[in-house]
Every structure is written in structure tokens, then in C-alpha cells.
XYZ file of C-alpha atoms in Angstrom:
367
model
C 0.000 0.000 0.000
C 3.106 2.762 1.026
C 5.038 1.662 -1.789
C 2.164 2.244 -4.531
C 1.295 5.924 -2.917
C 4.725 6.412 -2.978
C 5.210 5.503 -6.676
C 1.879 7.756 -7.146
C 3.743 10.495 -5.711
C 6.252 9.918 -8.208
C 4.393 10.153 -10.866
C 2.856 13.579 -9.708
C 6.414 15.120 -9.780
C 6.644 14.213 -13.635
C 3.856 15.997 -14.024
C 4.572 18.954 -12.195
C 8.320 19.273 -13.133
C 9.439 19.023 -9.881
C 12.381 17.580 -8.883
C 11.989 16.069 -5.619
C 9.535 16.150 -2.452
C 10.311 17.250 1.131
C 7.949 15.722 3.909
C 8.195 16.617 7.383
C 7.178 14.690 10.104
C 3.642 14.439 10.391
C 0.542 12.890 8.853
C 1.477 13.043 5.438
C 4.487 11.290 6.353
C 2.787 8.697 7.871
C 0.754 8.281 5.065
C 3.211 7.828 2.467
C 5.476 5.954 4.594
C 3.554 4.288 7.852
C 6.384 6.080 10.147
C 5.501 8.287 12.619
C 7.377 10.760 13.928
C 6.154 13.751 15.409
C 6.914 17.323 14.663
C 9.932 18.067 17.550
C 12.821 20.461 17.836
C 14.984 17.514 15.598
C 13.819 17.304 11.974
C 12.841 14.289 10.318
C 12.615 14.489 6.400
C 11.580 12.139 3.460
C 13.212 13.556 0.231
C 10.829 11.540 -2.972
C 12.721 11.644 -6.199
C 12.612 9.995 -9.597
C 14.930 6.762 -9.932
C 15.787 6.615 -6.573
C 14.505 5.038 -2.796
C 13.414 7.647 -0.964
C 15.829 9.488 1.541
C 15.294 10.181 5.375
C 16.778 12.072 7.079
C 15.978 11.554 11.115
C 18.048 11.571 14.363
C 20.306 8.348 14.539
C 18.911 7.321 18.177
C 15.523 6.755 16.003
C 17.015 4.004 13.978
C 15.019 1.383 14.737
C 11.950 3.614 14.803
C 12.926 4.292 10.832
C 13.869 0.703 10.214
C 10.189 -0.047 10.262
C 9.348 1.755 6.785
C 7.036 -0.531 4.813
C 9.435 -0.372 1.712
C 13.348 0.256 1.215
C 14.666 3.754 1.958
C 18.084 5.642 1.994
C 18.980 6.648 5.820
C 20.852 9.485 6.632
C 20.793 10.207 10.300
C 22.634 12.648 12.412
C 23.541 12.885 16.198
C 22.435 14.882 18.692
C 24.931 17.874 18.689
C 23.177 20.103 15.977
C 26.454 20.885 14.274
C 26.049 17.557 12.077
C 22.606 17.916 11.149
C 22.958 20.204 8.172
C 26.310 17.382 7.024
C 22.797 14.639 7.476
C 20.894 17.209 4.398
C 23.896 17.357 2.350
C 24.308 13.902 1.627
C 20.524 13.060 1.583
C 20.730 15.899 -1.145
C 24.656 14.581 -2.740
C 21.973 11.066 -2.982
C 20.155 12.259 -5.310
C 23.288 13.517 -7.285
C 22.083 16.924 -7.771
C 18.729 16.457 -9.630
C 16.956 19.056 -6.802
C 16.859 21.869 -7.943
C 13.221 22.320 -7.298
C 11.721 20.723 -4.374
C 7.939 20.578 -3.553
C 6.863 21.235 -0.061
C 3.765 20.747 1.616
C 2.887 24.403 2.876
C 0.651 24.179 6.026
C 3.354 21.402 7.379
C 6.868 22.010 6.205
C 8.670 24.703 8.721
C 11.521 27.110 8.408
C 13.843 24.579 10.427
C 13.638 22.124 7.489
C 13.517 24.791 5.274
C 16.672 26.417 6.516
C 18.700 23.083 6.665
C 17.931 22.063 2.823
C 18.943 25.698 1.626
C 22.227 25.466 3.813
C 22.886 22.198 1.976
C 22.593 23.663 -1.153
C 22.871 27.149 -2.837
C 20.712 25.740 -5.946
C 17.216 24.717 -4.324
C 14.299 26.556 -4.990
C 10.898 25.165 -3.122
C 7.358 25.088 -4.582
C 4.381 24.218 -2.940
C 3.396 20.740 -3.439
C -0.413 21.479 -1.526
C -2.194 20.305 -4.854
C 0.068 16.730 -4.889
C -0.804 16.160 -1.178
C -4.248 16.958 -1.304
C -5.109 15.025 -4.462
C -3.132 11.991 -3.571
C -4.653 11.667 0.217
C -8.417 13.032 -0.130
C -9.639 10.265 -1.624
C -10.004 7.313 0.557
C -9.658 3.407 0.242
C -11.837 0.801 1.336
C -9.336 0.212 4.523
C -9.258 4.019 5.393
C -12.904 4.121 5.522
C -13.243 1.626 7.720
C -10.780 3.451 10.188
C -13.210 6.689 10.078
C -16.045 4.206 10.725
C -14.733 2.493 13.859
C -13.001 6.117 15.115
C -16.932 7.368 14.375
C -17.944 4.199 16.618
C -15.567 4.975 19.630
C -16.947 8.719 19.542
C -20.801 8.271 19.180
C -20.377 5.312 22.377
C -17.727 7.916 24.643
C -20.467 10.550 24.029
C -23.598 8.163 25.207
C -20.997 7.248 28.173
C -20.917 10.891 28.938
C -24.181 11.955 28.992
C -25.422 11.468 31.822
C -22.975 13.405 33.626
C -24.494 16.550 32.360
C -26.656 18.397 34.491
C -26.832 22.109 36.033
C -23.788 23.012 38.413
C -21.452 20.674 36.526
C -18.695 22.412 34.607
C -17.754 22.724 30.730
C -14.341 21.910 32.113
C -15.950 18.381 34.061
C -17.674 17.273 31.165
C -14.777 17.360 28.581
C -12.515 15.515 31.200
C -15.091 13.359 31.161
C -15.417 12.491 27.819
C -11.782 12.011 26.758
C -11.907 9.631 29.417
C -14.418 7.962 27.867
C -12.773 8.179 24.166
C -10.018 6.741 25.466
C -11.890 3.871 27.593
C -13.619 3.368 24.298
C -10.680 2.248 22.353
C -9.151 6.029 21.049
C -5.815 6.244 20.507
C -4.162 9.026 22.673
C -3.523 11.554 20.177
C -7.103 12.696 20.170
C -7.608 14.429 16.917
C -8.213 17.847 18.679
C -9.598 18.783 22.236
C -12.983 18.451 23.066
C -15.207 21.588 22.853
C -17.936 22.119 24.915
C -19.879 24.991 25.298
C -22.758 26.027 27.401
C -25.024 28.906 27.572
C -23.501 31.962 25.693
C -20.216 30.367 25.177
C -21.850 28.270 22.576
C -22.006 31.102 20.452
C -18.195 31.015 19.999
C -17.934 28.358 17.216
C -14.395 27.080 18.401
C -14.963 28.133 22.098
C -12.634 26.486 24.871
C -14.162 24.554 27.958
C -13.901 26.631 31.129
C -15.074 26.954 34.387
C -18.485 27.857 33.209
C -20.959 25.826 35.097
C -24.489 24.421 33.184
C -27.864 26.683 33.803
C -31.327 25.847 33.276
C -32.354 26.492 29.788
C -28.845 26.643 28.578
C -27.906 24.843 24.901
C -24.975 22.566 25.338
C -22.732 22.619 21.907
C -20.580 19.084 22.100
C -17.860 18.769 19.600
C -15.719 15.758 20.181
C -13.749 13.334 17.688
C -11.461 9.813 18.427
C -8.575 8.261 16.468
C -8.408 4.967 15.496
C -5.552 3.741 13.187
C -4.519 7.555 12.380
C -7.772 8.186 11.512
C -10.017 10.439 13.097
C -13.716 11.511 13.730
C -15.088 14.590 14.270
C -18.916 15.277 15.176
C -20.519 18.118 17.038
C -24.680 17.690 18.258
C -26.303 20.179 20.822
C -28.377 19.544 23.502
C -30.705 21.690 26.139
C -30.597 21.606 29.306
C -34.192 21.793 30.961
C -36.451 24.188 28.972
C -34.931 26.945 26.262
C -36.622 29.577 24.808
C -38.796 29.323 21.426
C -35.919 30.994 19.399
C -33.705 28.632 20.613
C -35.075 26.218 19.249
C -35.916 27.769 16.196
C -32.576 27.657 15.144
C -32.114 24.153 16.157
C -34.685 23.384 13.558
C -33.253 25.376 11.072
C -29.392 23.902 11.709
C -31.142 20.350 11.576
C -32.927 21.174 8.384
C -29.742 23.094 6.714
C -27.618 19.755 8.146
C -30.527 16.880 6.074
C -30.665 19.568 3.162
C -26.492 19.507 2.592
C -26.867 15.858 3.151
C -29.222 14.775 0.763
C -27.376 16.481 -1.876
C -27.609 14.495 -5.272
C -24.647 13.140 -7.086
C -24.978 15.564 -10.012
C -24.346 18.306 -7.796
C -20.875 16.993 -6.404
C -19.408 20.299 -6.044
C -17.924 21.948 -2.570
C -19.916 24.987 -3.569
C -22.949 23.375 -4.025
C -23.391 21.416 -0.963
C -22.260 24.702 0.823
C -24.652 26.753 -0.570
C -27.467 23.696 -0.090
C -27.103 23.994 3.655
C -26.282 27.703 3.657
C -29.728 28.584 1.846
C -31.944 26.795 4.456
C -29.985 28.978 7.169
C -30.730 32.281 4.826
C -34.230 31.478 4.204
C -34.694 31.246 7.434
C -33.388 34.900 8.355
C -30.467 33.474 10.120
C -27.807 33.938 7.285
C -25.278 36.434 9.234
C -24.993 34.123 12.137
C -23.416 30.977 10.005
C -20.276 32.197 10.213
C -17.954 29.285 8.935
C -17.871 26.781 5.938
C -19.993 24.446 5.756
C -17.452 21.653 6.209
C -13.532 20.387 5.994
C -12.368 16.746 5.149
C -11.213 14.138 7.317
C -8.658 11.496 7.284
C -5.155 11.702 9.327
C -6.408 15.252 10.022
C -9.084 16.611 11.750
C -8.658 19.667 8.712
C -7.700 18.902 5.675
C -9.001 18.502 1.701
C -11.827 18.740 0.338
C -13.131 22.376 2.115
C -16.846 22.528 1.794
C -16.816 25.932 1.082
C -18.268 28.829 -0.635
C -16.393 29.426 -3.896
C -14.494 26.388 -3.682
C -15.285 24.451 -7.033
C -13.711 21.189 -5.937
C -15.598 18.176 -7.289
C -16.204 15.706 -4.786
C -15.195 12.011 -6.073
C -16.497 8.588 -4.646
C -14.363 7.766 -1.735
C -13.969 11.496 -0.199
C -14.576 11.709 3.277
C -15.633 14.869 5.083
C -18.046 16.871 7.548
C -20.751 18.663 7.135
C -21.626 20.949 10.179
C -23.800 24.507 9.588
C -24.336 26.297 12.476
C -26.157 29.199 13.667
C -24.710 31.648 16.508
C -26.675 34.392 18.445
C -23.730 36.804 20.325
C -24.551 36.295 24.102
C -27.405 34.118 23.932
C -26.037 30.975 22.417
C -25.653 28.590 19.184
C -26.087 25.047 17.563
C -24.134 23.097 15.514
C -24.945 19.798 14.205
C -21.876 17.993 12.442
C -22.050 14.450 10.923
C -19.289 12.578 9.137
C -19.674 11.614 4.985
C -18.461 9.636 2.635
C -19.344 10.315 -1.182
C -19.720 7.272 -3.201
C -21.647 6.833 -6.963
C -25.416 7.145 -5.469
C -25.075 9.821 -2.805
C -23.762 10.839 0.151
C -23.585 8.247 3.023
C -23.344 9.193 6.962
C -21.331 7.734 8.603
C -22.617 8.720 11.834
C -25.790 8.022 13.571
C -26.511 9.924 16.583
C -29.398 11.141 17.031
C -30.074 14.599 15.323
C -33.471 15.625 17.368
C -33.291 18.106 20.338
C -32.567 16.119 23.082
C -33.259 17.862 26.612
C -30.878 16.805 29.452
């Protein structure tokens, strides 16, 4: 499986006349090469090229960490005074016997560290970014990936349920998401959750990305939940909202409307496989509905390795979604000091429509 995305990536360069590809550690590495190292202050590098195994370059106490690459590559490690690091990039690059004079980068990953070492190795690089080969090559998912989203969608949904009950007035926002990654991890979630719980109460839940606090649960607040587990590398990443005790009618007025803008995006038909489209499908409901200004955000990201990543379901973003793509698709509404909803399910596009891939229940659910 490594080798053939590898030998994909490969191919890309042709295409894209460039010479060779730089990958830092991180999720793209893992992807292409089933190592994973994490981003540190000591740089870890894959250098792709034509005709040759790929290069890494990676601190030498990590060999047998890098020994476990799924195919063949060309080590080049480097001690831990950072005097011999740069002599580690010069004869990754000497390796490739000077065919590198452009080299791809992913933008959003590679940093100025890595950066800063290749140029010291060599006068003659110029970098490009690469975003295009990345995204193509990893937003379209195989049967096996899939089924990773599925069971990280699975450990999520059952953490939640395990969760719930804990909610009530006087608890904090701060309680609850202990709580929960308790439960993701009871549940079978690797460690690295793929971002920290949110959960927002009362006003706060009008802050889409708002941070759990000391904030403890009223009577007639909305609780915004937006949690996700790892399994295999791959993550999920769902968001419902519940009320505690009675809320007010125009509380739940925009629940309705988020739950119809949410079944509206969904049901989206295969001829209109466009990011654009099935942004502007839930976005319209949300308009109609007099509640346009407060859906502040797109209307969804992909998922994979990454809780962020390709395709953006997004207002002038043409993208056509292929079979295989996996990503969210969460409107929201937000009313500044009184609170907001969110509902945000998981999808997979295949040939007949869009499947969820998760099943919670989207009704208003008082606590």
C-alpha cells in the first residue's frame, strides 16, 4: 500500500516538473510511509525523487523507529549535537546527485527549520508548494481508510452516550470534557485525540471554536458538544447540541433550522458533487430562514489523518467531490450572548449519494 502511494507520488512530480519532495514529520508522512514521527525540535525528512529510494533524514537514536518503513529507503541520520545535522541534508541531497533543484513542499506542514537546513545544503534549491500533490493523492479514501473513520466514528458516538449522563446544572464545561476524553479513550481512542474536546454552554456556545472553562451548566442553557477519536490515524469529528431543561422558542428555532440546513447539505444528489454546491445547499436553508449572518464558517472540511484537511466545503471552492472522499458537514447558527447550535455528521461520497457515517441522534434532546 506505502510503496504504490509512494510511486503515485512519483508520478505527480513528472507531471509537475518538480524535482523532488520534502515531507516533514507528520501525517502526510505517515501516510506515504507508515512512520511516525512527530513534529519536535529535531527534523525528520523524506526527500521523494525519480529513480531513486526515498531518503530520510531523522536523528540516529531513532534508527530502529525508521527501520520499520514498509518499503526500502536511503537513511541518513545525524547525532544529537546540531552541528552535524545540516552534514545529514547534504548527503541526503549529494543522494540524489544533484537532480533538486526544485523541491515541492507541503505548505501548512513544512517549517523554516527544514527549510533552513535544505537551503544550507545547497545554494541551488528553490521550493514550490506541493499542496495540490498532497491533497489530491490523500483526499480520496480506500476501502481500509474508511473503515478506520467508521470504527473512530464508533468509539466517539459510544464515549459521548458514556458521557451523557454526567451533564446536568452546576457541573462544569471543564468536568464534562474531562469526562469524555476519558471515555474516548476507555472506548478504544488512541491518545492523540484528533483535537480537544469543545464544549460549550449557555452563551459560550455562540463562539464556534470556544474552549471549555469553568463555566458551570444553567437551566435552559444549549450545550454545543464537539468531540472526535482516532483509530488507526484516523479520526472523527462530530458536534450535536443539547438543552438543558427548557430553552426559549428561538432557541429552538434555530435548532430546527441547523437540523434542516444539516438533512438539506446531506441529501445532496450526485450531479451536484461540487464543494460549492453542498455549501450553498445547507447555507440557503440557514438564509431562508433569516439566520444567514450568524453561520459564520464553511460548511465543512475533510477528514482522514487530520481533523482539517481537503476537500473544504466551502463557498467558492469548485472542488468536485469524487467517490471515496470523506468529510463533515456541520452549519451552524450563533446568536452573540445568547447561544448557538451546531450539528456535524461525518460523509463519505460514493456513486449514489452521500452516506453518513454517523448516527446519533439529530433531534433536540433535553438533558
Amino acid at each position: 500500500m506505502y510503496k504504490k502511494r509512494i510511486e503515485k507520488l512519483i508520478q505527480q512530480l513528472e507531471n509537475d516538473q518538480i524535482d523532488l519532495i520534502a515531507i516533514n514529520a507528520g501525517q502526510s508522512l505517515a501516510y506515504f510511509t507508515g512512520l511516525h514521527f512527530h513534529e519536535s525540535e529535531r527534523p525528520a525528512v523524506l526527500l521523494v525523487g525519480k529513480g531513486k529510494s526515498p531518503a530520510f533524514i531523522f536523528p540516529e537514536f531513532e534508527h530502529e523507529k525508521a527501520d520499520n518503513a514498509a518499503f526500502e529507503i536511503a537513511p541518513f541520520s545525524y547525532s544529537e549535537n546540531p552541528s552535524t545535522w545540516g552534514d545529514a541534508f547534504e548527503k541526503a541531497l549529494r543522494y540524489f546527485k544533484g537532480h533538486h533543484s526544485m523541491i515541492g513542499v507541503e505548505p501548512t506542514a513544512m517549517r523554516f527549520l527544514e527549510i533552513n537546513l535544505l537551503q544550507l545544503a545547497s545554494d541551488k534549491i528553490r521550493f514550490a508548494s506541493a499542496a495540490h500533490i498532497f491533497s489530491n493523492l490523500r483526499m480520496v479514501k480506500d476501502d481500509e481508510e474508511i473503515n478506520s473513520i467508521r470504527q473512530a466514528i464508533q468509539i466517539a458516538q459510544t464515549a459521548l452516550l458514556n458521557t451523557i449522563p454526567l451533564i446536568k446544572t452546576g457541573i462544569t464545561e471543564q468536568e464534562i470534557a474531562n469526562e469524555l476524553v476519558i471515555n474516548l479513550l476507555r472506548n478504544g481512542s488512541e491518545p492523540e485525540l484528533p483535537f480537544a474536546p469543545i464544549i460549550a454552554s449557555g452563551p459560550n456556545s455562540a463562539n464556534p471554536h470556544a474552549v471549555p472553562g469553568s463555566r458551570k451548566l444553567r437551566e435552559g442553557d444549549l450545550v454545543l458538544i464537539d468531540w472526535g477519536a482516532r483509530k488507526d490515524g484516523y479520526i472523527s469529528d462530530i458536534t450535536r447540541t443539547f438543552a438543558l431543561g427548557r430553552v426559549d422558542d428561538e432557541l429552538k428555532e434555530i435548532y430546527k433550522t441547523v437540523k434542516g440546513a444539516n438533512e438539506t447539505a446531506r441529501r445532496i444528489l450526485p450531479s451536484n458533487y461540487i464543494s460549492e454546491k453542498i455549501d450553498f445547499a445547507a447555507r440557503d436553508v440557514i438564509q431562508k430562514a433569516g439566520y444567514g449572518v450568524f453561520f459564520t464558517h464553511r460548511t465543512g472540511h475533510g477528514i482522514g489523518l487530520e481533523a482539517h484537511e481537503e476537500p473544504y466545503i466551502a463557498a467558492e471552492n469548485s472542488t468536485r467531490i469524487m467517490p471515496g472522499m470523506t468529510f463533515t458537514i456541520e452549519p451552524g447558527i450563533y446568536l452573540p450572548g445568547r447561544g448557538g447550535v451546531r450539528i456535524e455528521d461525518n460523509i463519505v461520497a460514493s456513486d449514489d449519494g452521500l452516506i453518513t457515517l454517523t448516527s446519533l441522534d439529530r433531534e433536540l434532546r433535553i438533558l
